Structures are given as structure tokens and as C-alpha cells.
């Protein structure tokens, strides 16, 4: 059974933590590929500062040497807000026999009950929760109950329905910090791929 990872976000800009999360999931869950899917407009975040074209270009540069990380532009082709349930439905229809692994940060997972048609996500994919430094999963309430019912720490043998925990990202930086550093004319060396850094400078992004 094929195993496909899905990592969405604004990628404004893509940075090392994004790539580390994708590679960690790829390795730990023995996935065949991870699709990085930038959205045109997130329902929970402010509009991206960089254009869709720039964000796609930076993503392609960041994964140029990672053959199992693929840039998927389907959400960029849509108009309006991108909902995860719509993207996962499309991918499930395209890959009816595959296991889908929807990768999210712990901060995003903690807001799951506010997502559009959140309960349908479990019919379409497994949810992989990646924690960064200092992030914790809920200990009580409805989401904690759902986590207790569905949680597993290893790769399941089914196509969908589990919540996989135990993966972590050791890089603390976020895209907002990188944008703020660029606006302040501070160095972002070590935060983004060199080719992405050059692209940002050449196109005078986030200034």
C-alpha cells in the first residue's frame, strides 16, 4: 500500500523547519513521498505577503535536491479560501488505495475542532502531529478524548483514521520571524535554503 504524506501551509517563505518536518515524517513513517501544498489563502491565517508565484518558486528551490518531496500547487489554482478537507478529498479520489498522512503542527492540531468539516478528515487520512519546542497536546476536553481514542505512535496499517504522535521538530523558528528579520534588514542565514535566500534577495521580498 502506497503511503503519501501531505504537508500544507502558506510557506511564506519556506524555511528549514518545514523541510525538516517533511523529511522526519518521510523517514519515521516510511512514506513513499511527501507533498508540500501551499495554499492561496488559509482560513486561519492572514493573507500571505509573497505572491503565489513567488511562494511556489521558493518551494521548488527548497526541495530541488529532495526527490521524495514534491510541490503540489492544487490549492494555488483554486479561488478563495483553501480547506484541508477539500484537498484530502481530491487526493483520496486520486489515490483510493493509498494511506494518506496529513502532517500538522501541534499548534494547528490543538485548534482542530474549529476546522471546516474536521470530523471528515479521519475518513480521508491519518493525522500526523508534529510538536515543536514547548508545544503540548491537550490533556482534557473533547479533543483530548478524540486523541485518546485514535492515538498511535507507529505507522498504522490502514488508509486513514489514526492520530500519529511522537514526531518532533527541533528548529524553533517560524516564517513570521524570518519576515520580521528581513524587514529589519537582519540576517536570515541558517533559517532558509541558500537558493531560497538568494531568490528572496533578488526579488526584494518581505522588505
mmCIF file of C-alpha atoms in Angstrom:
data_model
loop_
_atom_site.group_PDB
_atom_site.id
_atom_site.type_symbol
_atom_site.label_atom_id
_atom_site.label_comp_id
_atom_site.label_asym_id
_atom_site.label_seq_id
_atom_site.Cartn_x
_atom_site.Cartn_y
_atom_site.Cartn_z
ATOM 1 C CA UNK A 1 0.000 0.000 0.000
ATOM 2 C CA UNK A 2 1.428 3.354 -1.042
ATOM 3 C CA UNK A 3 1.950 5.888 1.753
ATOM 4 C CA UNK A 4 1.666 9.576 0.884
ATOM 5 C CA UNK A 5 2.405 12.453 3.224
ATOM 6 C CA UNK A 6 0.682 15.830 2.862
ATOM 7 C CA UNK A 7 2.152 19.000 4.382
ATOM 8 C CA UNK A 8 0.202 22.194 3.788
ATOM 9 C CA UNK A 9 0.823 25.802 4.722
ATOM 10 C CA UNK A 10 1.423 29.259 3.365
ATOM 11 C CA UNK A 11 5.210 28.714 3.087
ATOM 12 C CA UNK A 12 5.724 32.464 3.284
ATOM 13 C CA UNK A 13 8.635 31.782 2.975
ATOM 14 C CA UNK A 14 9.528 28.094 3.121
ATOM 15 C CA UNK A 15 12.271 27.535 5.722
ATOM 16 C CA UNK A 16 14.414 24.767 7.187
ATOM 17 C CA UNK A 17 11.821 23.728 9.775
ATOM 18 C CA UNK A 18 9.270 22.999 7.009
ATOM 19 C CA UNK A 19 11.762 20.749 5.250
ATOM 20 C CA UNK A 20 12.852 19.074 8.486
ATOM 21 C CA UNK A 21 9.225 18.230 9.317
ATOM 22 C CA UNK A 22 8.669 16.725 5.866
ATOM 23 C CA UNK A 23 11.889 14.688 5.983
ATOM 24 C CA UNK A 24 11.217 13.489 9.531
ATOM 25 C CA UNK A 25 7.759 12.234 8.550
ATOM 26 C CA UNK A 26 9.174 10.667 5.391
ATOM 27 C CA UNK A 27 11.789 8.763 7.390
ATOM 28 C CA UNK A 28 9.906 7.872 10.578
ATOM 29 C CA UNK A 29 6.710 6.759 8.820
ATOM 30 C CA UNK A 30 8.462 5.227 5.803
ATOM 31 C CA UNK A 31 6.431 7.277 3.363
ATOM 32 C CA UNK A 32 6.831 6.998 -0.392
ATOM 33 C CA UNK A 33 6.604 10.776 -0.820
ATOM 34 C CA UNK A 34 5.553 13.957 0.932
ATOM 35 C CA UNK A 35 3.569 16.549 -0.968
ATOM 36 C CA UNK A 36 4.091 20.155 0.074
ATOM 37 C CA UNK A 37 0.888 22.020 -0.742
ATOM 38 C CA UNK A 38 0.955 25.819 -0.442
ATOM 39 C CA UNK A 39 -2.453 27.413 -0.053
ATOM 40 C CA UNK A 40 -3.664 30.535 -1.808
ATOM 41 C CA UNK A 41 -5.438 31.689 1.348
ATOM 42 C CA UNK A 42 -5.639 29.895 4.694
ATOM 43 C CA UNK A 43 -8.926 30.087 6.640
ATOM 44 C CA UNK A 44 -6.981 30.675 9.873
ATOM 45 C CA UNK A 45 -4.061 32.920 8.864
ATOM 46 C CA UNK A 46 -3.594 36.363 7.357
ATOM 47 C CA UNK A 47 -3.078 36.576 3.601
ATOM 48 C CA UNK A 48 0.474 35.662 2.523
ATOM 49 C CA UNK A 49 2.789 38.597 1.831
ATOM 50 C CA UNK A 50 4.556 36.934 -1.099
ATOM 51 C CA UNK A 51 2.572 36.112 -4.212
ATOM 52 C CA UNK A 52 1.521 32.573 -5.070
ATOM 53 C CA UNK A 53 4.102 32.525 -7.866
ATOM 54 C CA UNK A 54 6.944 33.546 -5.547
ATOM 55 C CA UNK A 55 5.973 31.039 -2.864
ATOM 56 C CA UNK A 56 5.814 28.212 -5.392
ATOM 57 C CA UNK A 57 9.183 29.214 -6.839
ATOM 58 C CA UNK A 58 10.793 29.222 -3.386
ATOM 59 C CA UNK A 59 9.299 25.822 -2.556
ATOM 60 C CA UNK A 60 10.644 24.321 -5.764
ATOM 61 C CA UNK A 61 14.100 25.668 -4.947
ATOM 62 C CA UNK A 62 13.938 24.284 -1.390
ATOM 63 C CA UNK A 63 13.128 20.714 -2.499
ATOM 64 C CA UNK A 64 15.286 20.639 -5.618
ATOM 65 C CA UNK A 65 17.621 18.048 -4.064
ATOM 66 C CA UNK A 66 14.914 16.036 -2.310
ATOM 67 C CA UNK A 67 13.298 13.710 -4.869
ATOM 68 C CA UNK A 68 10.676 12.412 -2.431
ATOM 69 C CA UNK A 69 9.443 15.908 -1.540
ATOM 70 C CA UNK A 70 7.018 17.111 -4.204
ATOM 71 C CA UNK A 71 5.443 20.537 -4.683
ATOM 72 C CA UNK A 72 1.692 20.259 -5.330
ATOM 73 C CA UNK A 73 0.043 23.501 -6.493
ATOM 74 C CA UNK A 74 -3.608 22.405 -6.461
ATOM 75 C CA UNK A 75 -4.659 24.847 -3.727
ATOM 76 C CA UNK A 76 -2.942 27.705 -5.519
ATOM 77 C CA UNK A 77 -5.144 27.009 -8.531
ATOM 78 C CA UNK A 78 -8.339 27.460 -6.509
ATOM 79 C CA UNK A 79 -10.053 30.739 -5.835
ATOM 80 C CA UNK A 80 -10.787 31.805 -2.286
ATOM 81 C CA UNK A 81 -10.022 30.004 0.963
ATOM 82 C CA UNK A 82 -8.423 26.543 0.887
ATOM 83 C CA UNK A 83 -9.944 23.915 3.174
ATOM 84 C CA UNK A 84 -7.942 20.825 4.078
ATOM 85 C CA UNK A 85 -10.968 18.565 3.750
ATOM 86 C CA UNK A 86 -11.337 19.526 0.072
ATOM 87 C CA UNK A 87 -7.679 18.831 -0.685
ATOM 88 C CA UNK A 88 -7.736 15.494 1.124
ATOM 89 C CA UNK A 89 -10.933 14.516 -0.688
ATOM 90 C CA UNK A 90 -9.240 15.191 -4.024
ATOM 91 C CA UNK A 91 -6.167 13.199 -3.036
ATOM 92 C CA UNK A 92 -8.278 10.316 -1.735
ATOM 93 C CA UNK A 93 -10.149 10.186 -5.067
ATOM 94 C CA UNK A 94 -6.840 10.226 -6.946
ATOM 95 C CA UNK A 95 -5.252 7.567 -4.711
ATOM 96 C CA UNK A 96 -8.094 5.328 -3.493
ATOM 97 C CA UNK A 97 -5.760 2.517 -2.387
ATOM 98 C CA UNK A 98 -3.113 4.619 -0.630
ATOM 99 C CA UNK A 99 -2.647 5.527 3.005
ATOM 100 C CA UNK A 100 -2.683 9.316 3.375
ATOM 101 C CA UNK A 101 -0.785 11.038 6.194
ATOM 102 C CA UNK A 102 -1.847 14.634 6.830
ATOM 103 C CA UNK A 103 1.013 16.375 8.660
ATOM 104 C CA UNK A 104 0.162 19.256 11.006
ATOM 105 C CA UNK A 105 1.892 21.119 13.809
ATOM 106 C CA UNK A 106 0.717 20.676 17.389
ATOM 107 C CA UNK A 107 -0.488 24.300 17.437
ATOM 108 C CA UNK A 108 -2.718 23.669 14.425
ATOM 109 C CA UNK A 109 -3.946 20.343 15.819
ATOM 110 C CA UNK A 110 -4.967 21.998 19.075
ATOM 111 C CA UNK A 111 -7.432 24.102 17.070
ATOM 112 C CA UNK A 112 -8.800 21.124 15.119
ATOM 113 C CA UNK A 113 -12.373 21.381 16.401
ATOM 114 C CA UNK A 114 -12.711 24.786 14.723
ATOM 115 C CA UNK A 115 -11.686 23.439 11.307
ATOM 116 C CA UNK A 116 -14.159 23.185 8.432
ATOM 117 C CA UNK A 117 -15.727 19.678 8.466
ATOM 118 C CA UNK A 118 -12.983 18.498 10.810
ATOM 119 C CA UNK A 119 -14.581 15.134 11.598
ATOM 120 C CA UNK A 120 -14.427 14.123 7.927
ATOM 121 C CA UNK A 121 -10.635 14.349 7.954
ATOM 122 C CA UNK A 122 -10.401 10.991 9.741
ATOM 123 C CA UNK A 123 -12.318 9.289 6.937
ATOM 124 C CA UNK A 124 -9.750 10.557 4.452
ATOM 125 C CA UNK A 125 -6.350 10.378 6.146
ATOM 126 C CA UNK A 126 -4.308 9.779 9.246
ATOM 127 C CA UNK A 127 -3.330 12.971 11.084
ATOM 128 C CA UNK A 128 0.355 13.228 11.963
ATOM 129 C CA UNK A 129 1.013 15.725 14.755
ATOM 130 C CA UNK A 130 4.493 17.233 14.865
ATOM 131 C CA UNK A 131 5.446 19.115 18.032
ATOM 132 C CA UNK A 132 7.929 21.955 18.171
ATOM 133 C CA UNK A 133 9.761 23.073 21.283
ATOM 134 C CA UNK A 134 7.373 23.943 24.106
ATOM 135 C CA UNK A 135 4.186 22.739 22.380
ATOM 136 C CA UNK A 136 1.890 20.306 24.187
ATOM 137 C CA UNK A 137 -1.183 18.331 23.167
ATOM 138 C CA UNK A 138 -4.493 18.760 25.043
ATOM 139 C CA UNK A 139 -4.819 16.925 28.343
ATOM 140 C CA UNK A 140 -8.588 17.308 28.790
ATOM 141 C CA UNK A 141 -11.720 18.202 26.857
ATOM 142 C CA UNK A 142 -13.233 16.869 23.629
ATOM 143 C CA UNK A 143 -10.029 16.980 21.604
ATOM 144 C CA UNK A 144 -8.154 15.093 24.330
ATOM 145 C CA UNK A 145 -10.861 12.392 24.199
ATOM 146 C CA UNK A 146 -10.522 12.122 20.414
ATOM 147 C CA UNK A 147 -6.758 11.886 20.782
ATOM 148 C CA UNK A 148 -7.067 9.102 23.355
ATOM 149 C CA UNK A 149 -9.353 7.123 21.045
ATOM 150 C CA UNK A 150 -7.242 7.466 17.899
ATOM 151 C CA UNK A 151 -3.642 7.990 19.038
ATOM 152 C CA UNK A 152 -0.846 5.708 17.939
ATOM 153 C CA UNK A 153 2.921 6.138 17.854
ATOM 154 C CA UNK A 154 3.745 3.848 14.934
ATOM 155 C CA UNK A 155 2.740 3.668 11.303
ATOM 156 C CA UNK A 156 -0.748 2.104 11.115
ATOM 157 C CA UNK A 157 -1.638 -0.488 8.531
ATOM 158 C CA UNK A 158 -4.841 1.265 7.483
ATOM 159 C CA UNK A 159 -5.560 4.029 4.982
ATOM 160 C CA UNK A 160 -6.952 6.598 7.428
ATOM 161 C CA UNK A 161 -8.375 7.266 10.869
ATOM 162 C CA UNK A 162 -5.437 7.441 13.308
ATOM 163 C CA UNK A 163 -3.682 10.308 15.057
ATOM 164 C CA UNK A 164 0.061 9.697 14.990
ATOM 165 C CA UNK A 165 2.139 11.446 17.645
ATOM 166 C CA UNK A 166 5.748 11.308 18.726
ATOM 167 C CA UNK A 167 7.315 13.258 15.871
ATOM 168 C CA UNK A 168 9.086 16.490 16.720
ATOM 169 C CA UNK A 169 10.883 19.376 15.042
ATOM 170 C CA UNK A 170 13.879 20.787 16.887
ATOM 171 C CA UNK A 171 14.053 24.014 14.877
ATOM 172 C CA UNK A 172 12.149 26.772 16.708
ATOM 173 C CA UNK A 173 11.981 29.449 14.025
ATOM 174 C CA UNK A 174 8.827 30.423 12.147
ATOM 175 C CA UNK A 175 8.119 32.239 8.886
ATOM 176 C CA UNK A 176 6.879 35.297 10.796
ATOM 177 C CA UNK A 177 10.284 35.624 12.486
ATOM 178 C CA UNK A 178 12.044 35.370 9.131
ATOM 179 C CA UNK A 179 9.802 38.028 7.570
ATOM 180 C CA UNK A 180 10.426 40.332 10.541
ATOM 181 C CA UNK A 181 14.189 39.834 10.245
ATOM 182 C CA UNK A 182 14.123 40.628 6.538
ATOM 183 C CA UNK A 183 12.058 43.762 7.105
ATOM 184 C CA UNK A 184 14.585 44.875 9.709
ATOM 185 C CA UNK A 185 17.439 44.122 7.291
ATOM 186 C CA UNK A 186 18.779 41.412 9.611
ATOM 187 C CA UNK A 187 20.461 38.182 8.504
ATOM 188 C CA UNK A 188 18.382 35.059 7.937
ATOM 189 C CA UNK A 189 21.396 32.862 7.232
ATOM 190 C CA UNK A 190 20.768 29.402 8.635
ATOM 191 C CA UNK A 191 16.995 29.780 8.518
ATOM 192 C CA UNK A 192 16.324 29.132 4.821
ATOM 193 C CA UNK A 193 17.966 27.267 1.969
ATOM 194 C CA UNK A 194 20.700 29.277 0.252
ATOM 195 C CA UNK A 195 18.853 29.217 -3.076
ATOM 196 C CA UNK A 196 15.709 30.471 -1.333
ATOM 197 C CA UNK A 197 17.733 33.216 0.371
ATOM 198 C CA UNK A 198 19.130 34.326 -2.975
ATOM 199 C CA UNK A 199 15.666 34.310 -4.520
ATOM 200 C CA UNK A 200 14.289 36.487 -1.704
ATOM 201 C CA UNK A 201 17.114 38.990 -2.170
ATOM 202 C CA UNK A 202 16.878 39.040 -5.957
ATOM 203 C CA UNK A 203 13.126 39.677 -5.841
ATOM 204 C CA UNK A 204 13.269 42.055 -2.847
ATOM 205 C CA UNK A 205 10.640 40.095 -0.926
ATOM 206 C CA UNK A 206 9.447 40.961 2.600
ATOM 207 C CA UNK A 207 11.096 44.388 2.641
#
